[in-house]
Amino acid sequence: MVLPEFDMGERIAHLVTGRMLDYIEFDDDYAMVRTTAPRAAIGMTLTESGLRQQFDVTVVAVKRRGGEFTYATADTVVMDGDQLIVSGSIADVESFADLV
């Protein structure tokens, strides 16, 4: 059953917290979040930062200040002010967004 008002309410609730710049839930336990890069990852490649291992999320894309989103690779260096699109379970992406 599709409940657009309920779905929009959940999305707004996630955004109101201020941790997430955007939030999309695709399934019962899968979401994508746009959030600011955590300080702990700045200056490192995605591999070096260990974000996937630590938080069980996948960084899908990165947007530099004034730039456009580009696909993230293992060699992508996270810079101060970057926005990240991260995917994973709802609990994991929410925990990741709390790092900001």
The first five atom37 places (N, CA, C, CB, O) and aatype in JSON, in Angstrom:
{
  "aatype": [12, 19, 10, 14, 6, 13, 3, 12, 7, 6, 1, 9, 0, 8, 10, 19, 16, 7, 1, 12, 10, 3, 18, 9, 6, 13, 3, 3, 3, 18, 0, 12, 19, 1, 16, 16, 0, 14, 1, 0, 0, 9, 7, 12, 16, 10, 16, 6, 15, 7, 10, 1, 5, 5, 13, 3, 19, 16, 19, 19, 0, 19, 11, 1, 1, 7, 7, 6, 13, 16, 18, 0, 16, 0, 3, 16, 19, 19, 12, 3, 7, 3, 5, 10, 9, 19, 15, 7, 15, 9, 0, 3, 19, 6, 15, 13, 0, 3, 10, 19],
  "atom_mask": [
    [1, 1, 1, 1, 1],
    [1, 1, 1, 1, 1],
    [1, 1, 1, 1, 1],
    [1, 1, 1, 1, 1],
    [1, 1, 1, 1, 1],
    [1, 1, 1, 1, 1],
    [1, 1, 1, 1, 1],
    [1, 1, 1, 1, 1],
    [1, 1, 1, 0, 1],
    [1, 1, 1, 1, 1],
    [1, 1, 1, 1, 1],
    [1, 1, 1, 1, 1],
    [1, 1, 1, 1, 1],
    [1, 1, 1, 1, 1],
    [1, 1, 1, 1, 1],
    [1, 1, 1, 1, 1],
    [1, 1, 1, 1, 1],
    [1, 1, 1, 0, 1],
    [1, 1, 1, 1, 1],
    [1, 1, 1, 1, 1],
    [1, 1, 1, 1, 1],
    [1, 1, 1, 1, 1],
    [1, 1, 1, 1, 1],
    [1, 1, 1, 1, 1],
    [1, 1, 1, 1, 1],
    [1, 1, 1, 1, 1],
    [1, 1, 1, 1, 1],
    [1, 1, 1, 1, 1],
    [1, 1, 1, 1, 1],
    [1, 1, 1, 1, 1],
    [1, 1, 1, 1, 1],
    [1, 1, 1, 1, 1],
    [1, 1, 1, 1, 1],
    [1, 1, 1, 1, 1],
    [1, 1, 1, 1, 1],
    [1, 1, 1, 1, 1],
    [1, 1, 1, 1, 1],
    [1, 1, 1, 1, 1],
    [1, 1, 1, 1, 1],
    [1, 1, 1, 1, 1],
    [1, 1, 1, 1, 1],
    [1, 1, 1, 1, 1],
    [1, 1, 1, 0, 1],
    [1, 1, 1, 1, 1],
    [1, 1, 1, 1, 1],
    [1, 1, 1, 1, 1],
    [1, 1, 1, 1, 1],
    [1, 1, 1, 1, 1],
    [1, 1, 1, 1, 1],
    [1, 1, 1, 0, 1],
    [1, 1, 1, 1, 1],
    [1, 1, 1, 1, 1],
    [1, 1, 1, 1, 1],
    [1, 1, 1, 1, 1],
    [1, 1, 1, 1, 1],
    [1, 1, 1, 1, 1],
    [1, 1, 1, 1, 1],
    [1, 1, 1, 1, 1],
    [1, 1, 1, 1, 1],
    [1, 1, 1, 1, 1],
    [1, 1, 1, 1, 1],
    [1, 1, 1, 1, 1],
    [1, 1, 1, 1, 1],
    [1, 1, 1, 1, 1],
    [1, 1, 1, 1, 1],
    [1, 1, 1, 0, 1],
    [1, 1, 1, 0, 1],
    [1, 1, 1, 1, 1],
    [1, 1, 1, 1, 1],
    [1, 1, 1, 1, 1],
    [1, 1, 1, 1, 1],
    [1, 1, 1, 1, 1],
    [1, 1, 1, 1, 1],
    [1, 1, 1, 1, 1],
    [1, 1, 1, 1, 1],
    [1, 1, 1, 1, 1],
    [1, 1, 1, 1, 1],
    [1, 1, 1, 1, 1],
    [1, 1, 1, 1, 1],
    [1, 1, 1, 1, 1],
    [1, 1, 1, 0, 1],
    [1, 1, 1, 1, 1],
    [1, 1, 1, 1, 1],
    [1, 1, 1, 1, 1],
    [1, 1, 1, 1, 1],
    [1, 1, 1, 1, 1],
    [1, 1, 1, 1, 1],
    [1, 1, 1, 0, 1],
    [1, 1, 1, 1, 1],
    [1, 1, 1, 1, 1],
    [1, 1, 1, 1, 1],
    [1, 1, 1, 1, 1],
    [1, 1, 1, 1, 1],
    [1, 1, 1, 1, 1],
    [1, 1, 1, 1, 1],
    [1, 1, 1, 1, 1],
    [1, 1, 1, 1, 1],
    [1, 1, 1, 1, 1],
    [1, 1, 1, 1, 1],
    [1, 1, 1, 1, 1]
  ],
  "atom_positions": [
    [[0.84, -1.17, 0.0], [0.0, 0.0, 0.0], [0.89, 1.24, 0.0], [-0.96, -0.01, 1.22], [1.86, 1.31, 0.76]],
    [[0.59, 2.19, -0.81], [1.33, 3.44, -0.9], [0.62, 4.49, -0.06], [1.47, 3.91, -2.38], [-0.56, 4.76, -0.24]],
    [[1.37, 5.09, 0.86], [0.84, 6.14, 1.73], [1.74, 7.37, 1.59], [0.77, 5.66, 3.23], [2.64, 7.57, 2.4]],
    [[1.5, 8.21, 0.58], [2.4, 9.32, 0.33], [2.53, 10.3, 1.49], [1.94, 10.07, -0.88], [3.62, 10.82, 1.74]],
    [[1.47, 10.55, 2.2], [1.55, 11.48, 3.34], [2.43, 10.92, 4.44], [0.15, 11.76, 3.89], [3.23, 11.64, 5.03]],
    [[2.3, 9.62, 4.7], [3.13, 8.98, 5.73], [4.59, 9.0, 5.31], [2.66, 7.54, 5.99], [5.47, 9.34, 6.1]],
    [[4.86, 8.62, 4.04], [6.23, 8.59, 3.55], [6.87, 9.97, 3.6], [6.27, 8.06, 2.12], [8.02, 10.1, 4.01]],
    [[6.14, 11.0, 3.2], [6.67, 12.36, 3.24], [6.89, 12.8, 4.68], [5.72, 13.33, 2.53], [7.86, 13.49, 4.96]],
    [[6.02, 12.41, 5.57], [6.19, 12.74, 6.98], [7.47, 12.14, 7.55], [0.0, 0.0, 0.0], [8.18, 12.81, 8.29]],
    [[7.75, 10.9, 7.22], [8.99, 10.27, 7.67], [10.21, 10.98, 7.11], [9.02, 8.79, 7.27], [11.18, 11.21, 7.83]],
    [[10.15, 11.34, 5.83], [11.28, 12.02, 5.19], [11.53, 13.37, 5.86], [11.01, 12.22, 3.69], [12.67, 13.71, 6.17]],
    [[10.47, 14.12, 6.08], [10.6, 15.44, 6.73], [11.15, 15.28, 8.14], [9.23, 16.16, 6.77], [11.99, 16.08, 8.57]],
    [[10.7, 14.28, 8.87], [11.19, 14.06, 10.23], [12.69, 13.83, 10.24], [10.47, 12.86, 10.88], [13.39, 14.32, 11.12]],
    [[13.2, 13.09, 9.26], [14.64, 12.86, 9.19], [15.4, 14.15, 8.86], [14.94, 11.8, 8.15], [16.49, 14.38, 9.39]],
    [[14.83, 14.97, 8.01], [15.51, 16.19, 7.6], [15.48, 17.27, 8.68], [14.89, 16.72, 6.35], [16.4, 18.08, 8.76]],
    [[14.44, 17.28, 9.49], [14.29, 18.31, 10.52], [15.39, 18.2, 11.58], [12.91, 18.21, 11.18], [15.73, 19.19, 12.22]],
    [[15.93, 17.02, 11.76], [16.98, 16.85, 12.77], [18.22, 17.66, 12.45], [17.35, 15.38, 12.9], [19.02, 17.95, 13.34]],
    [[18.4, 18.04, 11.16], [19.54, 18.85, 10.77], [20.78, 18.06, 10.41], [0.0, 0.0, 0.0], [21.74, 18.62, 9.9]],
    [[20.77, 16.78, 10.67], [21.94, 15.96, 10.39], [22.02, 15.58, 8.92], [21.93, 14.7, 11.25], [23.1, 15.36, 8.38]],
    [[20.87, 15.52, 8.28], [20.8, 15.06, 6.91], [20.34, 16.19, 6.01], [19.88, 13.84, 6.78], [19.44, 16.95, 6.35]],
    [[20.96, 16.27, 4.85], [20.57, 17.27, 3.87], [19.46, 16.74, 2.97], [21.77, 17.71, 3.02], [18.66, 17.51, 2.42]],
    [[19.41, 15.43, 2.83], [18.34, 14.77, 2.08], [18.27, 13.33, 2.54], [18.58, 14.86, 0.53], [19.26, 12.76, 3.0]],
    [[17.1, 12.74, 2.4], [16.86, 11.37, 2.89], [15.83, 10.71, 2.01], [16.4, 11.38, 4.38], [14.75, 11.26, 1.77]],
    [[16.16, 9.51, 1.52], [15.21, 8.75, 0.71], [15.21, 7.31, 1.21], [15.58, 8.82, -0.82], [16.26, 6.66, 1.27]],
    [[14.04, 6.83, 1.55], [13.88, 5.45, 1.99], [13.33, 4.65, 0.82], [12.95, 5.34, 3.25], [12.29, 5.01, 0.26]],
    [[14.03, 3.57, 0.45], [13.64, 2.78, -0.71], [12.89, 1.51, -0.35], [14.84, 2.42, -1.5], [12.13, 0.99, -1.17]],
    [[13.08, 1.01, 0.82], [12.49, -0.25, 1.23], [12.33, -0.21, 2.74], [13.35, -1.48, 0.78], [12.63, 0.8, 3.37]],
    [[11.85, -1.3, 3.3], [11.62, -1.34, 4.75], [12.88, -1.03, 5.55], [11.1, -2.7, 5.15], [12.79, -0.44, 6.63]],
    [[14.05, -1.4, 5.05], [15.28, -1.13, 5.8], [16.43, -0.75, 4.89], [15.65, -2.35, 6.62], [17.55, -1.23, 5.08]],
    [[16.2, 0.11, 3.9], [17.26, 0.59, 3.03], [17.0, 2.05, 2.7], [17.35, -0.27, 1.73], [15.9, 2.42, 2.31]],
    [[18.04, 2.86, 2.85], [17.88, 4.29, 2.6], [19.16, 4.87, 2.01], [17.52, 5.04, 3.9], [20.23, 4.27, 2.09]],
    [[19.01, 6.05, 1.41], [20.15, 6.84, 0.96], [20.03, 8.21, 1.62], [20.18, 6.96, -0.62], [18.94, 8.76, 1.75]],
    [[21.17, 8.72, 2.04], [21.22, 9.98, 2.76], [22.27, 10.88, 2.13], [21.52, 9.75, 4.26], [23.34, 10.42, 1.75]],
    [[21.94, 12.17, 2.01], [22.94, 13.16, 1.64], [23.32, 13.88, 2.92], [22.41, 14.16, 0.52], [22.45, 14.43, 3.6]],
    [[24.6, 13.88, 3.25], [25.07, 14.47, 4.49], [26.46, 15.07, 4.28], [25.08, 13.42, 5.63], [27.09, 14.82, 3.25]],
    [[26.92, 15.84, 5.22], [28.25, 16.42, 5.17], [29.28, 15.37, 5.56], [28.34, 17.66, 6.09], [29.03, 14.54, 6.43]],
    [[30.44, 15.42, 4.94], [31.51, 14.46, 5.24], [31.94, 14.6, 6.7], [32.72, 14.68, 4.3], [32.11, 15.72, 7.19]],
    [[32.11, 13.49, 7.4], [32.55, 13.55, 8.79], [34.02, 13.97, 8.9], [32.34, 12.19, 9.47], [34.82, 13.64, 8.03]],
    [[34.35, 14.68, 9.93], [35.72, 15.17, 10.14], [36.74, 14.03, 10.12], [35.82, 15.92, 11.47], [37.85, 14.2, 9.61]],
    [[36.36, 12.9, 10.66], [37.3, 11.78, 10.76], [37.76, 11.25, 9.41], [36.66, 10.66, 11.54], [38.78, 10.56, 9.34]],
    [[37.03, 11.56, 8.33], [37.39, 11.05, 7.01], [38.11, 12.07, 6.14], [36.15, 10.57, 6.3], [38.61, 11.73, 5.07]],
    [[38.17, 13.31, 6.58], [38.73, 14.38, 5.75], [40.22, 14.17, 5.53], [38.48, 15.76, 6.41], [40.99, 13.88, 6.45]],
    [[40.6, 14.32, 4.26], [42.0, 14.17, 3.87], [42.41, 12.74, 3.56], [0.0, 0.0, 0.0], [43.56, 12.49, 3.23]],
    [[41.48, 11.82, 3.65], [41.76, 10.41, 3.38], [40.95, 9.91, 2.2], [41.47, 9.55, 4.61], [39.92, 10.48, 1.86]],
    [[41.45, 8.85, 1.58], [40.63, 8.18, 0.56], [39.53, 7.42, 1.29], [41.5, 7.22, -0.34], [39.6, 7.21, 2.5]],
    [[38.52, 7.01, 0.55], [37.45, 6.23, 1.18], [38.0, 4.92, 1.74], [36.33, 5.93, 0.16], [37.54, 4.46, 2.79]],
    [[38.96, 4.32, 1.06], [39.58, 3.1, 1.58], [40.28, 3.37, 2.9], [40.56, 2.51, 0.56], [40.09, 2.64, 3.87]],
    [[41.1, 4.42, 2.94], [41.85, 4.75, 4.15], [40.93, 5.08, 5.32], [42.8, 5.92, 3.89], [41.22, 4.74, 6.46]],
    [[39.83, 5.74, 5.03], [38.92, 6.17, 6.1], [38.21, 5.0, 6.76], [37.9, 7.16, 5.56], [37.83, 5.08, 7.93]],
    [[38.02, 3.92, 6.02], [37.35, 2.74, 6.58], [35.88, 2.96, 6.9], [0.0, 0.0, 0.0], [35.32, 2.26, 7.75]],
    [[35.24, 3.91, 6.23], [33.84, 4.21, 6.54], [32.94, 3.0, 6.32], [33.35, 5.38, 5.67], [32.03, 2.75, 7.11]],
    [[33.19, 2.25, 5.27], [32.35, 1.08, 4.99], [32.48, 0.04, 6.1], [32.72, 0.46, 3.63], [31.49, -0.53, 6.54]],
    [[33.7, -0.21, 6.53], [33.91, -1.21, 7.57], [33.39, -0.74, 8.94], [35.4, -1.55, 7.68], [32.79, -1.52, 9.68]],
    [[33.62, 0.52, 9.25], [33.21, 1.04, 10.56], [31.71, 1.22, 10.7], [33.88, 2.34, 10.82], [31.13, 0.94, 11.75]],
    [[31.08, 1.7, 9.63], [29.67, 2.1, 9.74], [28.72, 1.28, 8.88], [29.54, 3.55, 9.36], [27.51, 1.48, 8.91]],
    [[29.27, 0.34, 8.12], [28.47, -0.55, 7.27], [27.6, 0.24, 6.29], [27.6, -1.46, 8.13], [26.44, -0.1, 6.07]],
    [[28.18, 1.31, 5.72], [27.51, 2.11, 4.7], [28.4, 2.19, 3.47], [27.17, 3.53, 5.24], [29.6, 1.96, 3.55]],
    [[27.8, 2.51, 2.34], [28.55, 2.69, 1.1], [28.43, 4.13, 0.66], [28.05, 1.72, -0.01], [27.32, 4.65, 0.51]],
    [[29.56, 4.78, 0.44], [29.56, 6.13, -0.11], [29.39, 5.98, -1.62], [30.88, 6.92, 0.26], [30.26, 5.43, -2.3]],
    [[28.28, 6.47, -2.13], [27.92, 6.31, -3.53], [28.44, 7.46, -4.39], [26.41, 6.2, -3.68], [28.9, 7.25, -5.51]],
    [[28.37, 8.68, -3.85], [28.77, 9.86, -4.62], [29.3, 10.93, -3.69], [27.59, 10.4, -5.45], [29.01, 10.95, -2.49]],
    [[30.09, 11.84, -4.27], [30.7, 12.94, -3.52], [30.48, 14.23, -4.31], [32.23, 12.7, -3.26], [30.59, 14.25, -5.54]],
    [[30.17, 15.29, -3.58], [30.02, 16.61, -4.21], [30.95, 17.59, -3.5], [28.53, 17.1, -4.16], [30.85, 17.79, -2.29]],
    [[31.83, 18.18, -4.26], [32.73, 19.2, -3.73], [32.0, 20.54, -3.69], [34.03, 19.31, -4.58], [31.03, 20.74, -4.41]],
    [[32.47, 21.44, -2.85], [31.89, 22.79, -2.8], [31.91, 23.4, -4.19], [32.65, 23.69, -1.79], [32.96, 23.44, -4.84]],
    [[30.76, 23.88, -4.63], [30.67, 24.53, -5.93], [30.73, 23.58, -7.11], [0.0, 0.0, 0.0], [30.7, 24.02, -8.26]],
    [[30.82, 22.28, -6.84], [30.92, 21.3, -7.91], [29.65, 20.49, -8.06], [0.0, 0.0, 0.0], [28.61, 20.82, -7.5]],
    [[29.76, 19.44, -8.83], [28.65, 18.53, -9.05], [28.96, 17.19, -8.41], [28.36, 18.37, -10.56], [30.11, 16.89, -8.1]],
    [[27.94, 16.38, -8.22], [28.15, 15.04, -7.69], [28.91, 14.2, -8.7], [26.81, 14.37, -7.32], [28.65, 14.27, -9.9]],
    [[29.85, 13.41, -8.2], [30.57, 12.44, -9.01], [30.54, 11.1, -8.28], [32.05, 12.89, -9.28], [30.42, 11.06, -7.05]],
    [[30.65, 10.02, -9.04], [30.67, 8.69, -8.43], [31.87, 8.56, -7.51], [30.7, 7.59, -9.51], [32.96, 9.03, -7.83]],
    [[31.67, 7.94, -6.37], [32.75, 7.7, -5.43], [33.46, 6.4, -5.79], [32.22, 7.66, -3.98], [32.83, 5.42, -6.18]],
    [[34.78, 6.41, -5.64], [35.58, 5.2, -5.82], [36.4, 5.0, -4.56], [36.49, 5.31, -7.09], [36.43, 5.85, -3.67]],
    [[37.07, 3.89, -4.48], [37.91, 3.6, -3.32], [39.01, 4.66, -3.16], [38.54, 2.21, -3.44], [39.48, 4.9, -2.05]],
    [[39.43, 5.28, -4.28], [40.5, 6.27, -4.26], [40.01, 7.71, -4.08], [41.29, 6.17, -5.52], [40.83, 8.63, -4.06]],
    [[38.71, 7.91, -3.97], [38.17, 9.26, -3.78], [38.65, 9.81, -2.44], [36.61, 9.26, -3.85], [38.48, 9.18, -1.4]],
    [[39.26, 11.0, -2.48], [39.72, 11.66, -1.25], [38.59, 12.55, -0.75], [41.02, 12.5, -1.51], [38.03, 13.35, -1.5]],
    [[38.26, 12.41, 0.52], [37.2, 13.2, 1.15], [37.8, 14.53, 1.59], [36.56, 12.44, 2.36], [38.81, 14.56, 2.3]],
    [[37.16, 15.62, 1.17], [37.65, 16.96, 1.49], [36.69, 17.65, 2.47], [37.82, 17.8, 0.21], [35.51, 17.31, 2.56]],
    [[37.23, 18.63, 3.18], [36.41, 19.42, 4.1], [35.29, 20.11, 3.3], [37.28, 20.47, 4.85], [35.56, 20.74, 2.28]],
    [[34.07, 19.99, 3.76], [32.93, 20.61, 3.1], [32.27, 19.75, 2.05], [0.0, 0.0, 0.0], [31.26, 20.16, 1.46]],
    [[32.81, 18.56, 1.79], [32.18, 17.66, 0.82], [30.82, 17.2, 1.32], [33.09, 16.44, 0.54], [30.59, 17.05, 2.52]],
    [[29.92, 16.99, 0.38], [28.66, 16.32, 0.68], [28.78, 14.9, 0.15], [27.43, 17.08, 0.04], [29.31, 14.67, -0.93]],
    [[28.28, 13.95, 0.93], [28.34, 12.55, 0.56], [26.93, 11.99, 0.4], [29.13, 11.73, 1.6], [26.03, 12.34, 1.16]],
    [[26.75, 11.13, -0.59], [25.53, 10.33, -0.68], [25.92, 8.95, -0.2], [24.92, 10.3, -2.16], [26.82, 8.31, -0.75]],
    [[25.25, 8.5, 0.84], [25.59, 7.25, 1.51], [24.37, 6.34, 1.51], [26.07, 7.51, 2.96], [23.25, 6.8, 1.72]],
    [[24.59, 5.05, 1.26], [23.49, 4.09, 1.27], [23.76, 3.0, 2.29], [23.28, 3.48, -0.12], [24.91, 2.69, 2.62]],
    [[22.67, 2.41, 2.78], [22.77, 1.31, 3.74], [21.46, 1.13, 4.47], [0.0, 0.0, 0.0], [20.43, 1.68, 4.08]],
    [[21.51, 0.36, 5.54], [20.3, 0.18, 6.35], [19.94, 1.52, 6.98], [20.5, -0.92, 7.44], [20.79, 2.38, 7.15]],
    [[18.68, 1.67, 7.32], [18.22, 2.93, 7.91], [19.02, 3.26, 9.18], [16.71, 2.85, 8.24], [19.46, 4.4, 9.35]],
    [[19.19, 2.3, 10.04], [19.93, 2.53, 11.28], [21.37, 2.94, 11.0], [19.9, 1.28, 12.17], [21.9, 3.83, 11.65]],
    [[22.0, 2.29, 10.03], [23.4, 2.59, 9.72], [23.58, 3.97, 9.1], [23.96, 1.54, 8.78], [24.51, 4.69, 9.46]],
    [[22.7, 4.36, 8.17], [22.86, 5.69, 7.57], [22.54, 6.79, 8.59], [21.95, 5.84, 6.32], [23.13, 7.86, 8.56]],
    [[21.6, 6.52, 9.49], [21.3, 7.49, 10.55], [22.48, 7.65, 11.49], [20.05, 7.07, 11.33], [22.82, 8.76, 11.88]],
    [[23.12, 6.54, 11.87], [24.31, 6.6, 12.73], [25.44, 7.36, 12.04], [24.77, 5.19, 13.1], [26.14, 8.15, 12.67]],
    [[25.59, 7.1, 10.75], [26.63, 7.79, 9.99], [26.36, 9.29, 9.95], [26.71, 7.22, 8.56], [27.28, 10.08, 10.14]],
    [[25.13, 9.68, 9.72], [24.77, 11.11, 9.66], [24.99, 11.79, 11.0], [23.32, 11.27, 9.22], [25.21, 13.0, 11.05]],
    [[24.93, 11.03, 12.09], [25.16, 11.6, 13.42], [26.6, 12.03, 13.63], [24.78, 10.6, 14.49], [26.89, 12.78, 14.56]],
    [[27.52, 11.58, 12.78], [28.94, 11.94, 12.93], [29.2, 13.4, 12.66], [29.79, 11.1, 11.99], [30.17, 13.96, 13.15]],
    [[28.34, 14.03, 11.88], [28.56, 15.42, 11.48], [28.53, 16.34, 12.67], [27.52, 15.86, 10.46], [28.7, 17.55, 12.52]]
  ]
}
